[in-house]
PDB file of C-alpha atoms and ligand atoms in Angstrom:
ATOM      1  CA  MET Q  22     117.751 159.030  98.772  1.00 94.00           C
ATOM      2  CA  ILE Q  23     115.135 158.528 101.486  1.00 98.00           C
ATOM      3  CA  LYS Q  24     116.534 156.583 104.444  1.00 98.00           C
ATOM      4  CA  ILE Q  25     114.198 154.269 106.332  1.00 98.00           C
ATOM      5  CA  ALA Q  26     114.934 152.544 109.657  1.00 99.00           C
ATOM      6  CA  ILE Q  27     113.237 149.232 110.340  1.00 99.00           C
ATOM      7  CA  ILE Q  28     113.036 149.376 114.134  1.00 99.00           C
ATOM      8  CA  ILE Q  29     112.822 146.147 116.129  1.00 98.00           C
ATOM      9  CA  GLY Q  30     110.352 146.903 118.923  1.00 98.00           C
ATOM     10  CA  SER Q  31     111.012 143.987 121.276  1.00 98.00           C
ATOM     11  CA  THR Q  32     114.092 143.347 123.394  1.00 98.00           C
ATOM     12  CA  ARG Q  33     113.430 140.198 125.439  1.00 98.00           C
ATOM     13  CA  PRO Q  34     115.587 137.045 125.122  1.00 97.00           C
ATOM     14  CA  GLY Q  35     113.993 134.648 122.638  1.00 96.00           C
ATOM     15  CA  ARG Q  36     112.008 137.394 120.901  1.00 98.00           C
ATOM     16  CA  VAL Q  37     110.715 136.890 117.369  1.00 98.00           C
ATOM     17  CA  GLY Q  38     111.026 140.595 116.474  1.00 98.00           C
ATOM     18  CA  PRO Q  39     114.396 140.238 114.683  1.00 98.00           C
ATOM     19  CA  SER Q  40     113.145 137.493 112.343  1.00 98.00           C
ATOM     20  CA  VAL Q  41     110.104 139.583 111.410  1.00 98.00           C
ATOM     21  CA  ALA Q  42     112.262 142.676 110.829  1.00 98.00           C
ATOM     22  CA  GLN Q  43     114.752 140.699 108.733  1.00 98.00           C
ATOM     23  CA  TRP Q  44     111.972 139.349 106.504  1.00 98.00           C
ATOM     24  CA  VAL Q  45     110.642 142.868 105.952  1.00 98.00           C
ATOM     25  CA  TYR Q  46     114.188 144.107 105.258  1.00 98.00           C
ATOM     26  CA  GLU Q  47     114.784 141.412 102.596  1.00 98.00           C
ATOM     27  CA  ILE Q  48     111.721 142.683 100.693  1.00 98.00           C
ATOM     28  CA  ALA Q  49     112.521 146.346 101.290  1.00 98.00           C
ATOM     29  CA  LYS Q  50     116.091 146.181 100.036  1.00 98.00           C
ATOM     30  CA  GLN Q  51     114.897 145.078  96.597  1.00 98.00           C
ATOM     31  CA  ARG Q  52     113.444 148.569  96.117  1.00 98.00           C
ATOM     32  CA  SER Q  53     115.392 151.384  94.527  1.00 98.00           C
ATOM     33  CA  ASP Q  54     113.355 154.337  95.907  1.00 97.00           C
ATOM     34  CA  ALA Q  55     114.843 154.302  99.433  1.00 98.00           C
ATOM     35  CA  SER Q  56     117.612 152.768 101.507  1.00 98.00           C
ATOM     36  CA  PHE Q  57     116.855 150.618 104.533  1.00 98.00           C
ATOM     37  CA  GLU Q  58     118.600 149.660 107.753  1.00 98.00           C
ATOM     38  CA  ILE Q  59     117.524 147.502 110.665  1.00 98.00           C
ATOM     39  CA  VAL Q  60     117.788 149.322 113.998  1.00 99.00           C
ATOM     40  CA  ASP Q  61     117.560 147.158 117.114  1.00 98.00           C
ATOM     41  CA  ILE Q  62     116.493 149.015 120.268  1.00 98.00           C
ATOM     42  CA  ALA Q  63     118.277 146.300 122.259  1.00 98.00           C
ATOM     43  CA  ASP Q  64     121.635 147.533 120.904  1.00 98.00           C
ATOM     44  CA  PHE Q  65     121.175 150.907 122.610  1.00 98.00           C
ATOM     45  CA  ASP Q  66     120.782 149.655 126.199  1.00 97.00           C
ATOM     46  CA  LEU Q  67     118.273 152.344 127.027  1.00 98.00           C
ATOM     47  CA  PRO Q  68     117.314 152.153 130.715  1.00 98.00           C
ATOM     48  CA  LEU Q  69     113.807 153.164 131.766  1.00 98.00           C
ATOM     49  CA  LEU Q  70     113.701 156.862 130.914  1.00 98.00           C
ATOM     50  CA  ASP Q  71     116.297 158.561 133.093  1.00 98.00           C
ATOM     51  CA  GLU Q  72     116.497 162.020 131.533  1.00 98.00           C
ATOM     52  CA  PRO Q  73     115.576 164.779 134.026  1.00 98.00           C
ATOM     53  CA  VAL Q  74     114.144 167.085 131.341  1.00 98.00           C
ATOM     54  CA  SER Q  75     111.358 166.225 128.888  1.00 98.00           C
ATOM     55  CA  ALA Q  76     112.695 165.289 125.446  1.00 98.00           C
ATOM     56  CA  ALA Q  77     110.752 168.159 123.872  1.00 97.00           C
ATOM     57  CA  TYR Q  78     113.318 170.593 125.396  1.00 98.00           C
ATOM     58  CA  HIS Q  79     116.172 168.766 123.669  1.00 97.00           C
ATOM     59  CA  GLN Q  80     118.496 168.794 126.669  1.00 98.00           C
ATOM     60  CA  TYR Q  81     119.770 165.247 126.362  1.00 98.00           C
ATOM     61  CA  SER Q  82     122.182 164.648 129.247  1.00 98.00           C
ATOM     62  CA  LYS Q  83     123.016 160.940 129.031  1.00 98.00           C
ATOM     63  CA  PRO Q  84     125.370 159.257 126.538  1.00 98.00           C
ATOM     64  CA  HIS Q  85     122.756 156.577 125.757  1.00 98.00           C
ATOM     65  CA  THR Q  86     120.201 159.292 124.879  1.00 98.00           C
ATOM     66  CA  GLN Q  87     122.685 161.111 122.658  1.00 98.00           C
ATOM     67  CA  LYS Q  88     123.619 157.874 120.891  1.00 98.00           C
ATOM     68  CA  TRP Q  89     119.950 157.000 120.296  1.00 98.00           C
ATOM     69  CA  ALA Q  90     119.110 160.545 119.147  1.00 98.00           C
ATOM     70  CA  SER Q  91     122.004 160.635 116.729  1.00 98.00           C
ATOM     71  CA  LYS Q  92     120.979 157.281 115.220  1.00 98.00           C
ATOM     72  CA  ILE Q  93     117.346 158.301 114.739  1.00 98.00           C
ATOM     73  CA  ASP Q  94     118.306 161.742 113.417  1.00 98.00           C
ATOM     74  CA  GLY Q  95     119.817 160.099 110.343  1.00 97.00           C
ATOM     75  CA  PHE Q  96     116.515 158.710 109.029  1.00 98.00           C
ATOM     76  CA  ASP Q  97     113.605 160.158 107.067  1.00 98.00           C
ATOM     77  CA  GLY Q  98     111.094 157.511 108.070  1.00 98.00           C
ATOM     78  CA  PHE Q  99     110.510 154.420 110.164  1.00 99.00           C
ATOM     79  CA  VAL Q 100     108.968 150.989 110.011  1.00 99.00           C
ATOM     80  CA  PHE Q 101     108.072 150.084 113.574  1.00 99.00           C
ATOM     81  CA  VAL Q 102     108.061 146.312 114.010  1.00 99.00           C
ATOM     82  CA  THR Q 103     105.946 145.882 117.116  1.00 98.00           C
ATOM     83  CA  PRO Q 104     104.856 142.929 119.203  1.00 98.00           C
ATOM     84  CA  GLU Q 105     101.597 143.097 121.135  1.00 98.00           C
ATOM     85  CA  TYR Q 106     102.061 143.006 124.896  1.00 98.00           C
ATOM     86  CA  ASN Q 107      98.866 143.293 126.971  1.00 98.00           C
ATOM     87  CA  HIS Q 108      96.958 144.854 124.077  1.00 98.00           C
ATOM     88  CA  SER Q 109      99.578 147.523 123.509  1.00 98.00           C
ATOM     89  CA  THR Q 110     103.070 147.919 122.099  1.00 98.00           C
ATOM     90  CA  SER Q 111     106.110 146.860 124.129  1.00 98.00           C
ATOM     91  CA  GLY Q 112     107.376 148.935 127.026  1.00 98.00           C
ATOM     92  CA  ALA Q 113     110.776 148.946 125.315  1.00 98.00           C
ATOM     93  CA  LEU Q 114     109.441 150.609 122.176  1.00 98.00           C
ATOM     94  CA  LYS Q 115     107.376 153.146 124.134  1.00 98.00           C
ATOM     95  CA  ASN Q 116     110.431 153.949 126.240  1.00 98.00           C
ATOM     96  CA  ALA Q 117     112.601 154.408 123.137  1.00 99.00           C
ATOM     97  CA  LEU Q 118     109.959 156.700 121.624  1.00 99.00           C
ATOM     98  CA  ASP Q 119     109.767 158.773 124.818  1.00 98.00           C
ATOM     99  CA  TYR Q 120     113.529 159.302 125.043  1.00 98.00           C
ATOM    100  CA  ILE Q 121     113.837 161.823 122.182  1.00 98.00           C
ATOM    101  CA  TYR Q 122     111.592 164.253 120.334  1.00 98.00           C
ATOM    102  CA  ALA Q 123     112.983 166.499 117.584  1.00 98.00           C
ATOM    103  CA  GLU Q 124     114.605 163.504 115.886  1.00 98.00           C
ATOM    104  CA  TRP Q 125     111.137 162.015 115.266  1.00 98.00           C
ATOM    105  CA  ASN Q 126     109.438 165.235 114.084  1.00 98.00           C
ATOM    106  CA  ASN Q 127     108.162 165.707 110.528  1.00 98.00           C
ATOM    107  CA  LYS Q 128     109.022 162.180 109.511  1.00 98.00           C
ATOM    108  CA  ALA Q 129     106.782 159.299 108.452  1.00 98.00           C
ATOM    109  CA  ALA Q 130     106.107 155.831 109.837  1.00 99.00           C
ATOM    110  CA  GLY Q 131     104.530 152.549 108.864  1.00 99.00           C
ATOM    111  CA  PHE Q 132     103.780 149.566 111.081  1.00 99.00           C
ATOM    112  CA  VAL Q 133     104.468 145.858 111.049  1.00 99.00           C
ATOM    113  CA  SER Q 134     102.845 143.975 113.918  1.00 98.00           C
ATOM    114  CA  TYR Q 135     102.354 140.440 115.162  1.00 98.00           C
ATOM    115  CA  GLY Q 136     100.210 138.795 117.799  1.00 98.00           C
ATOM    116  CA  SER Q 137      97.174 136.611 118.334  1.00 97.00           C
ATOM    117  CA  LEU Q 138      95.034 139.242 116.598  1.00 97.00           C
ATOM    118  CA  SER Q 139      98.058 140.069 114.424  1.00 98.00           C
ATOM    119  CA  GLY Q 140      99.143 142.857 116.755  1.00 98.00           C
ATOM    120  CA  ALA Q 141      96.363 145.157 115.551  1.00 98.00           C
ATOM    121  CA  ARG Q 142      95.746 146.524 119.044  1.00 98.00           C
ATOM    122  CA  ALA Q 143      99.420 147.434 119.471  1.00 98.00           C
ATOM    123  CA  VAL Q 144      99.304 149.504 116.292  1.00 98.00           C
ATOM    124  CA  GLU Q 145      96.089 151.251 117.350  1.00 98.00           C
ATOM    125  CA  GLN Q 146      97.897 152.306 120.543  1.00 98.00           C
ATOM    126  CA  LEU Q 147     100.925 153.517 118.592  1.00 98.00           C
ATOM    127  CA  ARG Q 148      98.993 155.786 116.221  1.00 98.00           C
ATOM    128  CA  PRO Q 149      98.065 158.513 118.769  1.00 98.00           C
ATOM    129  CA  ILE Q 150     101.656 158.424 120.054  1.00 98.00           C
ATOM    130  CA  MET Q 151     102.821 159.181 116.510  1.00 98.00           C
ATOM    131  CA  ALA Q 152     100.637 162.303 116.456  1.00 98.00           C
ATOM    132  CA  GLU Q 153     102.277 163.627 119.632  1.00 98.00           C
ATOM    133  CA  LEU Q 154     105.737 162.966 118.177  1.00 98.00           C
ATOM    134  CA  GLN Q 155     104.763 164.706 114.919  1.00 98.00           C
ATOM    135  CA  ILE Q 156     105.278 161.553 112.902  1.00 98.00           C
ATOM    136  CA  ALA Q 157     102.908 161.001 109.971  1.00 98.00           C
ATOM    137  CA  ASP Q 158     101.736 157.391 110.170  1.00 98.00           C
ATOM    138  CA  VAL Q 159     100.566 155.757 106.947  1.00 98.00           C
ATOM    139  CA  ARG Q 160      97.353 153.806 106.575  1.00 98.00           C
ATOM    140  CA  ALA Q 161      98.746 150.611 105.024  1.00 98.00           C
ATOM    141  CA  GLN Q 162     100.089 148.197 107.624  1.00 98.00           C
ATOM    142  CA  VAL Q 163     101.361 144.649 107.766  1.00 98.00           C
ATOM    143  CA  ALA Q 164      99.966 142.333 110.404  1.00 98.00           C
ATOM    144  CA  PHE Q 165     101.160 138.799 111.119  1.00 98.00           C
ATOM    145  CA  SER Q 166      99.087 136.249 112.993  1.00 98.00           C
ATOM    146  CA  LEU Q 167     100.782 134.130 115.644  1.00 98.00           C
ATOM    147  CA  PHE Q 168      98.464 131.298 114.491  1.00 98.00           C
ATOM    148  CA  THR Q 169      99.092 131.322 110.739  1.00 97.00           C
ATOM    149  CA  ASP Q 170     102.362 133.164 110.163  1.00 98.00           C
ATOM    150  CA  PHE Q 171     104.383 131.332 112.817  1.00 98.00           C
ATOM    151  CA  GLU Q 172     105.050 127.685 113.607  1.00 97.00           C
ATOM    152  CA  ASN Q 173     104.446 126.872 117.287  1.00 96.00           C
ATOM    153  CA  PHE Q 174     103.869 130.611 117.836  1.00 95.00           C
ATOM    154  CA  SER Q 175     107.616 131.147 117.668  1.00 94.00           C
ATOM    155  CA  VAL Q 176     109.185 130.276 114.294  1.00 97.00           C
ATOM    156  CA  PHE Q 177     108.369 132.926 111.715  1.00 98.00           C
ATOM    157  CA  ASN Q 178     107.015 131.404 108.485  1.00 98.00           C
ATOM    158  CA  PRO Q 179     104.787 134.066 106.960  1.00 98.00           C
ATOM    159  CA  ASP Q 180     102.116 133.665 104.331  1.00 97.00           C
ATOM    160  CA  PRO Q 181     103.731 134.952 101.100  1.00 96.00           C
ATOM    161  CA  ARG Q 182     100.796 137.336 100.504  1.00 96.00           C
ATOM    162  CA  HIS Q 183     102.299 139.617 103.132  1.00 98.00           C
ATOM    163  CA  ALA Q 184     105.120 140.569 100.753  1.00 98.00           C
ATOM    164  CA  ASP Q 185     102.691 142.677  98.682  1.00 98.00           C
ATOM    165  CA  GLU Q 186     101.439 144.280 101.898  1.00 98.00           C
ATOM    166  CA  VAL Q 187     105.000 145.212 102.867  1.00 98.00           C
ATOM    167  CA  ASN Q 188     105.490 146.930  99.513  1.00 98.00           C
ATOM    168  CA  ALA Q 189     102.139 148.733  99.752  1.00 98.00           C
ATOM    169  CA  MET Q 190     103.074 150.050 103.205  1.00 98.00           C
ATOM    170  CA  LEU Q 191     106.568 151.052 102.050  1.00 98.00           C
ATOM    171  CA  SER Q 192     105.219 152.915  99.015  1.00 98.00           C
ATOM    172  CA  GLN Q 193     103.018 155.079 101.245  1.00 98.00           C
ATOM    173  CA  LEU Q 194     105.801 155.528 103.781  1.00 98.00           C
ATOM    174  CA  ILE Q 195     108.442 156.576 101.247  1.00 98.00           C
ATOM    175  CA  ALA Q 196     106.008 159.013  99.574  1.00 98.00           C
ATOM    176  CA  TRP Q 197     105.192 160.727 102.884  1.00 98.00           C
ATOM    177  CA  ALA Q 198     108.799 160.694 104.092  1.00 98.00           C
ATOM    178  CA  GLY Q 199     109.723 162.529 100.891  1.00 98.00           C
ATOM    179  CA  ALA Q 200     106.771 164.932 101.043  1.00 98.00           C
ATOM    180  CA  LEU Q 201     107.758 166.081 104.542  1.00 98.00           C
ATOM    181  CA  LYS Q 202     111.365 166.799 103.597  1.00 97.00           C
ATOM    182  CA  PRO Q 203     110.841 170.597 103.216  1.00 97.00           C
ATOM    183  CA  LEU Q 204     109.595 170.763 106.833  1.00 96.00           C
ATOM    184  CA  ARG Q 205     112.658 168.875 108.087  1.00 94.00           C
ATOM    185  CA  GLU Q 206     114.969 171.195 106.171  1.00 91.00           C
ATOM    186  CA  LYS Q 207     113.461 174.223 107.990  1.00 81.00           C
ATOM    187  CA  LYS Q 208     114.821 172.903 111.330  1.00 65.00           C
TER     188      LYS Q 208
HETATM  189  C1  FMN F  27     104.314 140.412 128.428  1.00 50.72           C
HETATM  190  C2  FMN F  27     103.600 139.803 127.252  1.00 50.72           C
HETATM  191  C3  FMN F  27     102.293 140.151 127.005  1.00 50.72           C
HETATM  192  C4  FMN F  27     101.633 139.648 125.882  1.00 50.72           C
HETATM  193  N1  FMN F  27     100.370 140.074 125.612  1.00 50.72           N
HETATM  194  C5  FMN F  27      99.831 139.755 124.413  1.00 50.72           C
HETATM  195  C6  FMN F  27      98.607 140.357 124.012  1.00 50.72           C
HETATM  196  O1  FMN F  27      98.013 141.150 124.696  1.00 50.72           O
HETATM  197  N2  FMN F  27      98.115 140.046 122.794  1.00 50.72           N
HETATM  198  C7  FMN F  27      98.764 139.167 121.950  1.00 50.72           C
HETATM  199  O2  FMN F  27      98.294 138.951 120.848  1.00 50.72           O
HETATM  200  N3  FMN F  27      99.919 138.563 122.331  1.00 50.72           N
HETATM  201  C8  FMN F  27     100.461 138.848 123.527  1.00 50.72           C
HETATM  202  N4  FMN F  27     101.640 138.267 123.908  1.00 50.72           N
HETATM  203  C9  FMN F  27     102.241 137.247 123.038  1.00 50.72           C
HETATM  204  C10 FMN F  27     103.194 137.921 122.041  1.00 50.72           C
HETATM  205  O3  FMN F  27     102.480 138.413 120.944  1.00 50.72           O
HETATM  206  C11 FMN F  27     104.245 136.913 121.569  1.00 50.72           C
HETATM  207  O4  FMN F  27     104.913 136.379 122.695  1.00 50.72           O
HETATM  208  C12 FMN F  27     105.255 137.556 120.646  1.00 50.72           C
HETATM  209  O5  FMN F  27     106.198 136.578 120.243  1.00 50.72           O
HETATM  210  C13 FMN F  27     105.989 138.694 121.365  1.00 50.72           C
HETATM  211  O6  FMN F  27     106.925 139.326 120.542  1.00 50.72           O
HETATM  212  P1  FMN F  27     108.511 139.131 120.771  1.00 50.72           P
HETATM  213  O7  FMN F  27     108.779 137.642 120.652  1.00 50.72           O
HETATM  214  O8  FMN F  27     109.155 139.902 119.671  1.00 50.72           O
HETATM  215  O9  FMN F  27     108.821 139.644 122.145  1.00 50.72           O
HETATM  216  C14 FMN F  27     102.307 138.737 125.026  1.00 50.72           C
HETATM  217  C15 FMN F  27     103.627 138.367 125.315  1.00 50.72           C
HETATM  218  C16 FMN F  27     104.276 138.904 126.396  1.00 50.72           C
HETATM  219  C17 FMN F  27     105.725 138.542 126.642  1.00 50.72           C
END
């Protein structure tokens, strides 16, 4: 069974990320072609990158890095739930991506974003990062507008049409996560 992590990309107090991730999870768990788990970066207390050696060398020296690496290692693919901060993703998500390397390789990812332009710019910034991490990012994405999918820009109340978009994104993600399995097994 393909295992997909739905990763909450914001960590600040009062964030809306968890409600978006939970909504995606409720749709995802109705599927029978993969299993899903919400992973909250905030639970890992990752400081700003404090590893002396680049993650590509796989010499993780800190307990928080090892804990994060071991969590991510268990998945075949990822749904990154990203806010848009200053036309990019959050520092917290970028930091969490930078911390490890091999655990991301030859896996697949899809994106769920939110913001005033539905977080589209955050996802555009994430796509080249995926290439460097050797993550295959799928075309279909889900984008929520702060104006129409939230009340007062803070209470998540999405247009129901997004449920079909979640499933379209997940179908591509699960297919690619499965297709890359032979490469992961070569590790
Ligand atoms: C530091 C910061 C920068 C932001 N910059 C943008 C931005 O460039 N574009 C945008 O659409 N929204 C921006 N916003 C608004 C966020 O999209 C909105 O606050 C959203 O709820 C953030 O996600 P979170 O609640 O999960 O942290 C910004 C918010 C913060 C805190």
